[in-house]
Tab-separated table of C-alpha atoms and ligand atoms in Angstrom:
chain	number	residue	atom	x	y	z
A	1	UNK	CA	51.116	37.681	9.636
A	2	UNK	CA	49.286	39.897	7.225
A	3	UNK	CA	48.707	36.944	4.724
A	4	UNK	CA	47.438	34.806	7.439
A	5	UNK	CA	44.933	37.424	8.426
A	6	UNK	CA	43.748	37.531	4.706
A	7	UNK	CA	43.480	33.734	4.827
A	8	UNK	CA	41.416	33.861	7.962
A	9	UNK	CA	39.151	36.496	6.469
A	10	UNK	CA	38.673	34.430	3.269
A	11	UNK	CA	37.876	31.371	5.288
A	12	UNK	CA	35.282	33.225	7.400
A	13	UNK	CA	33.686	34.680	4.316
A	14	UNK	CA	33.492	31.262	2.733
A	15	UNK	CA	31.899	29.751	5.924
A	16	UNK	CA	29.469	32.607	5.875
A	17	UNK	CA	28.408	31.942	2.339
A	18	UNK	CA	28.144	28.274	3.073
A	19	UNK	CA	26.051	28.972	6.127
A	20	UNK	CA	23.742	31.299	4.107
A	21	UNK	CA	23.485	28.691	1.322
A	22	UNK	CA	22.681	26.035	3.946
A	23	UNK	CA	19.949	28.088	5.596
A	24	UNK	CA	18.426	28.548	2.031
A	25	UNK	CA	18.743	24.829	1.391
A	26	UNK	CA	17.196	24.047	4.823
A	27	UNK	CA	14.403	26.528	4.176
A	28	UNK	CA	13.511	24.936	0.928
A	29	UNK	CA	13.726	21.437	2.488
A	30	UNK	CA	11.304	22.547	5.218
A	31	UNK	CA	8.855	23.931	2.733
A	32	UNK	CA	8.862	20.848	0.819
A	33	UNK	CA	8.232	18.665	3.825
A	34	UNK	CA	5.460	20.919	4.892
A	35	UNK	CA	3.904	20.690	1.356
A	36	UNK	CA	3.922	16.913	1.580
A	37	UNK	CA	6.674	16.455	-1.153
A	38	UNK	CA	8.804	13.357	-1.470
A	39	UNK	CA	12.546	13.746	-1.028
A	40	UNK	CA	14.647	11.749	-3.341
A	41	UNK	CA	18.138	10.394	-2.828
A	42	UNK	CA	20.050	13.058	-4.795
A	43	UNK	CA	18.012	15.937	-2.984
A	44	UNK	CA	19.682	18.027	-0.392
A	45	UNK	CA	18.749	17.029	3.148
A	46	UNK	CA	19.812	18.027	6.621
A	47	UNK	CA	22.351	15.642	8.165
A	48	UNK	CA	19.944	14.555	11.014
A	49	UNK	CA	17.244	13.705	8.595
A	50	UNK	CA	19.735	11.477	6.748
A	51	UNK	CA	20.907	10.001	10.154
A	52	UNK	CA	17.357	9.446	11.470
A	53	UNK	CA	16.334	7.775	8.206
A	54	UNK	CA	19.409	5.672	8.175
A	55	UNK	CA	18.797	4.565	11.825
A	56	UNK	CA	15.131	3.573	11.196
A	57	UNK	CA	15.645	1.903	7.709
A	58	UNK	CA	18.730	-0.040	8.815
A	59	UNK	CA	16.970	-1.209	12.025
A	60	UNK	CA	13.948	-2.214	9.868
A	61	UNK	CA	16.167	-4.147	7.509
A	62	UNK	CA	17.927	-5.973	10.224
A	63	UNK	CA	14.534	-6.812	11.781
A	64	UNK	CA	13.508	-8.608	8.628
A	65	UNK	CA	16.609	-10.529	8.479
A	66	UNK	CA	16.803	-11.556	12.087
A	67	UNK	CA	13.064	-12.131	11.849
A	68	UNK	CA	13.650	-15.028	9.447
A	69	UNK	CA	15.318	-17.018	12.245
A	70	UNK	CA	12.497	-17.892	14.571
A	71	UNK	CA	10.319	-19.117	11.675
A	72	UNK	CA	13.201	-20.704	9.691
A	73	UNK	CA	13.449	-23.082	12.719
A	74	UNK	CA	10.031	-24.660	11.766
A	75	UNK	CA	10.602	-25.121	8.003
A	76	UNK	CA	11.707	-28.607	8.628
A	77	UNK	CA	8.948	-29.382	10.984
A	78	UNK	CA	6.005	-28.027	9.171
A	79	UNK	CA	3.017	-30.420	9.499
A	80	UNK	CA	2.071	-30.593	5.835
A	81	UNK	CA	3.699	-30.037	2.420
A	82	UNK	CA	1.219	-26.990	1.818
A	83	UNK	CA	2.240	-25.469	5.196
A	84	UNK	CA	5.976	-26.027	4.403
A	85	UNK	CA	5.632	-24.409	0.927
A	86	UNK	CA	3.884	-21.472	2.483
A	87	UNK	CA	6.423	-21.006	5.270
A	88	UNK	CA	9.298	-21.288	2.857
A	89	UNK	CA	7.861	-18.567	0.630
A	90	UNK	CA	7.080	-16.324	3.653
A	91	UNK	CA	10.668	-16.620	5.125
A	92	UNK	CA	12.088	-15.948	1.656
A	93	UNK	CA	9.930	-12.916	1.485
A	94	UNK	CA	11.266	-11.627	4.642
A	95	UNK	CA	14.858	-12.059	3.185
A	96	UNK	CA	13.740	-10.068	0.131
A	97	UNK	CA	12.292	-7.255	2.387
A	98	UNK	CA	15.691	-6.936	4.174
A	99	UNK	CA	17.330	-6.551	0.701
A	100	UNK	CA	14.843	-3.808	-0.522
A	101	UNK	CA	15.483	-1.975	2.746
A	102	UNK	CA	19.286	-2.285	2.705
A	103	UNK	CA	19.146	-0.948	-0.717
A	104	UNK	CA	16.955	2.004	0.364
A	105	UNK	CA	19.495	2.612	3.193
A	106	UNK	CA	22.415	2.502	0.803
A	107	UNK	CA	20.835	5.489	-1.142
A	108	UNK	CA	21.779	7.490	2.000
A	109	UNK	CA	25.385	6.883	1.492
A	110	UNK	CA	26.064	4.093	3.926
A	111	UNK	CA	27.118	0.653	2.473
A	112	UNK	CA	25.308	-2.601	3.133
A	113	UNK	CA	28.510	-4.008	4.660
A	114	UNK	CA	28.640	-0.934	7.184
A	115	UNK	CA	25.033	-1.640	8.114
A	116	UNK	CA	25.564	-5.386	8.580
A	117	UNK	CA	28.622	-4.675	10.675
A	118	UNK	CA	26.731	-2.332	12.911
A	119	UNK	CA	24.164	-5.323	13.540
A	120	UNK	CA	26.902	-8.000	14.083
A	121	UNK	CA	28.833	-5.783	16.494
A	122	UNK	CA	25.637	-5.151	18.492
A	123	UNK	CA	25.603	-1.394	17.742
A	124	UNK	CA	22.430	-1.496	15.694
A	125	UNK	CA	19.080	-2.456	16.941
A	126	UNK	CA	16.397	-4.834	15.593
A	127	UNK	CA	12.808	-5.394	16.549
A	128	UNK	CA	12.402	-6.624	20.105
A	129	UNK	CA	9.839	-9.203	19.029
A	130	UNK	CA	12.417	-11.518	17.362
A	131	UNK	CA	14.114	-12.215	20.704
A	132	UNK	CA	11.357	-14.470	21.804
A	133	UNK	CA	11.424	-18.350	21.185
A	134	UNK	CA	9.083	-20.280	18.875
A	135	UNK	CA	8.187	-23.175	21.066
A	136	UNK	CA	5.344	-25.013	18.966
A	137	UNK	CA	3.887	-24.968	15.403
A	138	UNK	CA	1.143	-22.704	16.689
A	139	UNK	CA	3.790	-19.981	17.287
A	140	UNK	CA	4.286	-19.800	13.480
A	141	UNK	CA	0.557	-19.156	12.866
A	142	UNK	CA	0.651	-16.663	15.665
A	143	UNK	CA	3.651	-14.856	14.354
A	144	UNK	CA	1.660	-14.429	11.006
A	145	UNK	CA	-1.502	-13.256	12.516
A	146	UNK	CA	-0.029	-11.014	15.384
A	147	UNK	CA	3.607	-10.059	14.399
A	148	UNK	CA	2.902	-9.586	10.738
A	149	UNK	CA	-0.398	-7.846	11.753
A	150	UNK	CA	1.443	-5.436	13.991
A	151	UNK	CA	4.030	-4.925	11.171
A	152	UNK	CA	1.458	-4.097	8.713
A	153	UNK	CA	-0.322	-1.593	11.226
A	154	UNK	CA	3.110	0.078	11.655
A	155	UNK	CA	4.263	-0.152	8.021
A	156	UNK	CA	1.243	0.943	5.945
A	157	UNK	CA	1.804	4.648	7.170
A	158	UNK	CA	5.547	4.273	6.098
A	159	UNK	CA	4.242	3.927	2.398
A	160	UNK	CA	3.697	7.656	2.696
A	161	UNK	CA	7.130	8.399	4.448
A	162	UNK	CA	8.733	11.723	3.124
A	163	UNK	CA	11.843	9.756	1.844
A	164	UNK	CA	10.739	8.311	-1.507
A	165	UNK	CA	13.050	5.306	-1.703
A	166	UNK	CA	11.926	4.073	1.682
A	167	UNK	CA	8.182	4.839	0.769
A	168	UNK	CA	8.617	2.900	-2.456
A	169	UNK	CA	10.068	-0.218	-0.806
A	170	UNK	CA	7.351	-0.144	1.789
A	171	UNK	CA	4.603	-0.481	-0.861
A	172	UNK	CA	5.752	-3.785	-2.083
A	173	UNK	CA	6.610	-5.025	1.470
A	174	UNK	CA	3.086	-4.208	2.757
A	175	UNK	CA	1.523	-6.224	0.000
A	176	UNK	CA	3.550	-9.349	0.915
A	177	UNK	CA	3.019	-8.696	4.660
A	178	UNK	CA	-0.707	-8.826	4.076
A	179	UNK	CA	-0.340	-12.417	2.632
A	180	UNK	CA	1.772	-13.249	5.597
A	181	UNK	CA	-0.904	-12.165	7.986
A	182	UNK	CA	-3.619	-13.914	6.335
A	183	UNK	CA	-1.702	-17.391	5.990
A	184	UNK	CA	-0.946	-17.127	9.786
A	185	UNK	CA	-4.595	-16.549	10.718
A	186	UNK	CA	-5.716	-19.178	8.315
A	187	UNK	CA	-3.333	-21.748	9.955
A	188	UNK	CA	-4.558	-20.961	13.334
A	189	UNK	CA	-8.208	-21.015	12.199
A	190	UNK	CA	-7.683	-24.552	10.936
A	191	UNK	CA	-6.336	-25.694	14.284
A	192	UNK	CA	-9.054	-23.986	16.189
A	193	UNK	CA	-11.966	-25.112	14.045
A	194	UNK	CA	-10.871	-28.726	12.904
A	195	UNK	CA	-8.157	-29.411	15.390
A	196	UNK	CA	-7.984	-31.512	18.535
A	197	UNK	CA	-8.208	-30.059	22.144
A	198	UNK	CA	-4.523	-30.311	22.352
A	199	UNK	CA	-4.031	-28.180	19.272
A	200	UNK	CA	-6.602	-25.567	20.512
A	201	UNK	CA	-4.628	-25.398	23.723
A	202	UNK	CA	-1.404	-25.041	21.752
A	203	UNK	CA	-2.751	-21.991	19.871
A	204	UNK	CA	-4.070	-20.447	23.113
A	205	UNK	CA	-0.713	-20.891	24.690
A	206	UNK	CA	1.154	-19.278	21.700
A	207	UNK	CA	-1.282	-16.296	21.738
A	208	UNK	CA	-0.733	-15.943	25.612
A	209	UNK	CA	3.039	-15.766	25.005
A	210	UNK	CA	3.004	-13.431	21.928
A	211	UNK	CA	0.319	-10.874	22.648
A	212	UNK	CA	2.272	-8.595	25.141
A	213	UNK	CA	5.557	-8.662	23.113
A	214	UNK	CA	3.541	-7.737	19.981
A	215	UNK	CA	2.082	-4.630	21.706
A	216	UNK	CA	5.612	-3.651	22.573
A	217	UNK	CA	6.694	-3.729	18.931
A	218	UNK	CA	5.239	-0.360	18.292
A	219	UNK	CA	7.861	1.183	20.657
A	220	UNK	CA	7.586	3.107	23.896
A	221	UNK	CA	4.640	5.217	24.772
A	222	UNK	CA	4.469	8.553	22.961
A	223	UNK	CA	5.548	10.596	26.067
A	224	UNK	CA	8.692	8.402	26.366
A	225	UNK	CA	9.567	8.254	22.707
A	226	UNK	CA	12.572	10.397	22.163
A	227	UNK	CA	12.453	10.190	18.404
A	228	UNK	CA	8.745	10.686	17.760
A	229	UNK	CA	8.359	14.463	17.645
A	230	UNK	CA	11.203	14.937	15.127
A	231	UNK	CA	10.211	11.833	13.147
A	232	UNK	CA	6.651	13.062	12.712
A	233	UNK	CA	7.764	16.735	11.912
A	234	UNK	CA	9.885	15.247	8.939
A	235	UNK	CA	7.199	13.000	7.796
A	236	UNK	CA	9.217	9.955	8.393
A	237	UNK	CA	6.722	8.771	10.978
A	238	UNK	CA	3.057	9.490	10.041
A	239	UNK	CA	1.238	7.931	13.004
A	240	UNK	CA	2.416	7.756	16.716
A	241	UNK	CA	3.475	4.691	18.512
A	242	UNK	CA	0.399	4.740	20.905
A	243	UNK	CA	-2.085	5.491	18.096
A	244	UNK	CA	-0.831	2.461	16.125
A	245	UNK	CA	-0.841	0.245	19.133
A	246	UNK	CA	-4.493	1.139	19.881
A	247	UNK	CA	-5.536	0.541	16.287
A	248	UNK	CA	-3.727	-2.901	16.521
A	249	UNK	CA	-5.677	-3.850	19.686
A	250	UNK	CA	-8.985	-2.663	18.215
A	251	UNK	CA	-8.378	-4.833	15.098
A	252	UNK	CA	-7.272	-7.903	17.038
A	253	UNK	CA	-10.147	-8.225	19.478
A	254	UNK	CA	-12.712	-9.094	16.887
A	255	UNK	CA	-10.356	-11.347	15.051
A	256	UNK	CA	-9.586	-13.302	18.461
A	257	UNK	CA	-13.320	-13.769	18.779
A	258	UNK	CA	-13.710	-15.299	15.434
A	259	UNK	CA	-10.657	-17.480	16.051
A	260	UNK	CA	-12.076	-18.602	19.436
A	261	UNK	CA	-9.000	-17.614	21.674
A	262	UNK	CA	-8.797	-15.413	24.629
A	263	UNK	CA	-6.407	-12.375	24.565
A	264	UNK	CA	-4.474	-12.671	27.816
A	265	UNK	CA	-5.541	-9.259	29.249
A	266	UNK	CA	-8.116	-9.174	32.085
A	267	UNK	CA	-8.361	-5.320	31.538
A	268	UNK	CA	-9.397	-5.568	27.946
A	269	UNK	CA	-12.711	-3.625	27.844
A	270	UNK	CA	-14.773	-1.770	25.278
A	271	UNK	CA	-14.755	1.995	26.137
A	272	UNK	CA	-17.840	3.449	24.555
A	273	UNK	CA	-16.803	6.976	25.320
A	274	UNK	CA	-13.380	6.648	23.567
A	275	UNK	CA	-14.927	4.032	21.012
A	276	UNK	CA	-11.660	1.998	21.563
A	277	UNK	CA	-10.762	-1.081	23.531
A	278	UNK	CA	-9.021	-0.240	26.871
A	279	UNK	CA	-6.123	-2.501	27.672
A	280	UNK	CA	-3.865	-3.366	30.554
A	281	UNK	CA	-0.497	-1.908	31.468
A	282	UNK	CA	2.470	-3.063	29.368
A	283	UNK	CA	5.479	-4.239	31.074
A	284	UNK	CA	7.959	-1.628	29.778
A	285	UNK	CA	10.899	-2.949	32.021
A	286	UNK	CA	10.702	-6.162	30.071
A	287	UNK	CA	10.741	-4.216	26.819
A	288	UNK	CA	13.842	-2.315	27.718
A	289	UNK	CA	15.541	-5.460	28.950
A	290	UNK	CA	14.928	-7.156	25.575
A	291	UNK	CA	16.007	-4.052	23.552
A	292	UNK	CA	19.196	-3.948	25.746
A	293	UNK	CA	20.166	-7.357	24.837
A	294	UNK	CA	18.741	-9.321	27.823
A	295	UNK	CA	15.813	-11.023	26.118
A	296	UNK	CA	15.296	-14.738	25.984
A	297	UNK	CA	16.894	-15.324	22.522
A	298	UNK	CA	19.063	-12.189	21.874
A	299	UNK	CA	22.371	-13.983	22.139
A	300	UNK	CA	21.339	-16.959	20.021
A	301	UNK	CA	19.815	-14.664	17.370
A	302	UNK	CA	22.987	-12.539	16.863
A	303	UNK	CA	25.263	-15.679	17.022
A	304	UNK	CA	23.298	-17.379	14.255
A	305	UNK	CA	23.323	-14.188	12.006
A	306	UNK	CA	27.168	-13.745	12.492
A	307	UNK	CA	27.653	-17.482	11.720
A	308	UNK	CA	25.496	-17.291	8.498
A	309	UNK	CA	27.485	-14.270	7.328
A	310	UNK	CA	30.806	-16.074	8.051
A	311	UNK	CA	29.616	-19.242	6.406
A	312	UNK	CA	28.468	-17.316	3.451
A	313	UNK	CA	31.889	-15.696	2.734
A	314	UNK	CA	32.778	-18.043	0.077
A	315	UNK	CA	29.649	-17.300	-1.876
A	316	UNK	CA	30.325	-13.515	-1.722
A	317	UNK	CA	33.979	-14.209	-2.873
A	318	UNK	CA	32.955	-16.446	-5.609
A	319	UNK	CA	30.363	-13.868	-6.810
A	320	UNK	CA	32.958	-11.020	-6.839
A	321	UNK	CA	35.463	-13.337	-8.622
A	322	UNK	CA	32.886	-14.149	-11.317
A	323	UNK	CA	31.988	-10.418	-11.710
A	324	UNK	CA	35.592	-9.378	-12.094
A	325	UNK	CA	36.159	-12.147	-14.547
A	326	UNK	CA	33.108	-10.932	-16.730
A	327	UNK	CA	34.330	-7.341	-16.502
A	328	UNK	CA	37.758	-8.396	-17.820
A	329	UNK	CA	36.049	-10.529	-20.692
A	330	UNK	CA	34.042	-7.472	-21.667
A	331	UNK	CA	36.990	-5.041	-21.450
A	332	UNK	CA	38.948	-7.532	-23.797
B	401	FAQ	N1	12.392	-3.070	19.239
B	401	FAQ	O1	11.746	7.015	20.003
B	401	FAQ	P1	11.234	5.668	19.647
B	401	FAQ	C1	8.525	-7.058	10.888
B	401	FAQ	C2	13.904	1.729	20.125
B	401	FAQ	S1	9.556	-5.749	10.855
B	401	FAQ	C3	13.549	-2.594	19.375
B	401	FAQ	O2	9.784	5.483	19.722
B	401	FAQ	P2	11.335	5.402	16.743
B	401	FAQ	C4	8.292	-7.855	9.736
B	401	FAQ	C5	14.075	2.715	18.941
B	401	FAQ	O3	14.864	2.220	17.907
B	401	FAQ	C6	9.532	-5.076	12.514
B	401	FAQ	N2	13.927	-1.386	19.668
B	401	FAQ	O4	11.856	5.170	18.102
B	401	FAQ	C7	8.429	-9.308	10.049
B	401	FAQ	C8	14.702	3.840	19.741
B	401	FAQ	O5	16.170	3.487	19.922
B	401	FAQ	P3	17.292	4.215	19.108
B	401	FAQ	C9	10.337	-3.936	12.544
B	401	FAQ	C10	12.762	-0.444	19.547
B	401	FAQ	O6	12.280	5.116	15.680
B	401	FAQ	C11	7.281	-10.102	10.625
B	401	FAQ	C12	14.094	3.747	21.211
B	401	FAQ	O7	13.529	2.415	21.268
B	401	FAQ	N3	9.600	-2.823	11.960
B	401	FAQ	O8	8.013	-7.312	11.964
B	401	FAQ	C13	11.565	-0.907	19.415
B	401	FAQ	O9	10.725	6.765	16.639
B	401	FAQ	C14	7.371	-11.415	10.786
B	401	FAQ	C15	13.146	4.698	21.447
B	401	FAQ	O10	11.937	4.557	20.582
B	401	FAQ	C16	10.268	-1.589	11.906
B	401	FAQ	O11	11.430	-1.485	12.134
B	401	FAQ	C17	11.279	-2.139	19.270
B	401	FAQ	N4	10.026	-2.832	19.037
B	401	FAQ	O12	10.168	4.414	16.663
B	401	FAQ	C18	9.649	-9.932	9.701
B	401	FAQ	C19	9.367	-0.543	11.291
B	401	FAQ	N5	10.657	0.156	19.460
B	401	FAQ	O13	17.144	3.910	17.679
B	401	FAQ	C20	9.798	-11.330	10.009
B	401	FAQ	C21	10.100	0.833	11.115
B	401	FAQ	C22	11.367	1.336	19.696
B	401	FAQ	O14	17.150	5.790	19.350
B	401	FAQ	C23	8.741	-12.068	10.525
B	401	FAQ	N6	10.411	1.481	12.311
B	401	FAQ	N7	12.661	0.854	19.759
B	401	FAQ	O15	18.606	3.806	19.702
B	401	FAQ	C24	9.654	2.232	12.991
B	401	FAQ	O16	8.470	2.526	12.658
B	401	FAQ	C25	10.207	2.929	14.233
B	401	FAQ	O17	11.500	2.912	14.259
B	401	FAQ	C26	9.675	2.192	15.581
B	401	FAQ	C27	10.313	3.097	16.749
B	401	FAQ	C28	8.124	2.413	15.838
B	401	FAQ	C29	9.907	0.743	15.815
């Protein structure tokens, strides 16, 4: 009895010391965040900061990898050799972005296999935008112009994210996304300026279908975004969902004018007082349906990813066998 009481006392004391140490670590962490310092993988961080980062980075990685599918569908149908080479390079870049991001996620202590498993089992999210179909060649240019355009708008502030491995990955990703956006705009410009009436109509149809889903990419309105306040406090998110969405609309209006397409929103109007473009109401029911797995292509996308993973098992096994042979040779 007596000994047990001593044990309990010792355990309580140890817990108090840990709590005190943790409080000090937390204080130091908060001060570093307030000072705009970057946090490195080996630094102490609160559990929830780690979890939030892992959630965002892995969702981002999954988006890049699933995002290869809608465009990949068109590699074999690109209209010229030049466009095919550009599209191949772009889709390959997206694969690379996924890898940088999985690597950044791994620095938080979760393996790539665990992250991929969460995607395949439907536990993890990826961007809503990749659950829409690519119906014509103009969709490919429109993805470059609008989807990559929205991605850049959202991702440039992440280059200053408080978690350094994520911020570093984003610098390279943003440079490549910038090329992606330009190639898309250029491809649409060629169709609009030198193309036939049918090609111009095809571009307008693609813009009509992609515009609203692109506005949804930035996430729910600020007052309905459960993760925003803490994400901003920690410097993971630097600019709010609504602010980024507005910046995107403001940038696109003039680009649409130069292109000669109409953005499908009768409420789009310059607001001289706000010095921003007003825009119509977003269909948030559609957004939540797509996020919840009921979008036009959710099932198809996930099935393709799982199949690609299963089909690639022999490559992973062969690479592992080769690595262990090399290790044995070196040891000998
Ligand atoms: N789709 O509280 P918030 C690309 C979820 S990469 C699906 O506002 P948060 C490149 C959100 O996760 C595109 N789910 O959340 C490319 C949360 O659910 P949870 C991806 C969404 O994290 C181009 C819930 O709603 N980019 O395009 C979406 O503060 C072409 C409540 O939302 C990134 O991932 C959505 N659109 O803000 C590739 C950038 N929006 O997790 C190929 C990094 C929100 O609590 C071809 N991520 N949700 O269950 C971010 O900046 C943020 O995570 C947001 C969401 C802004 C996406």
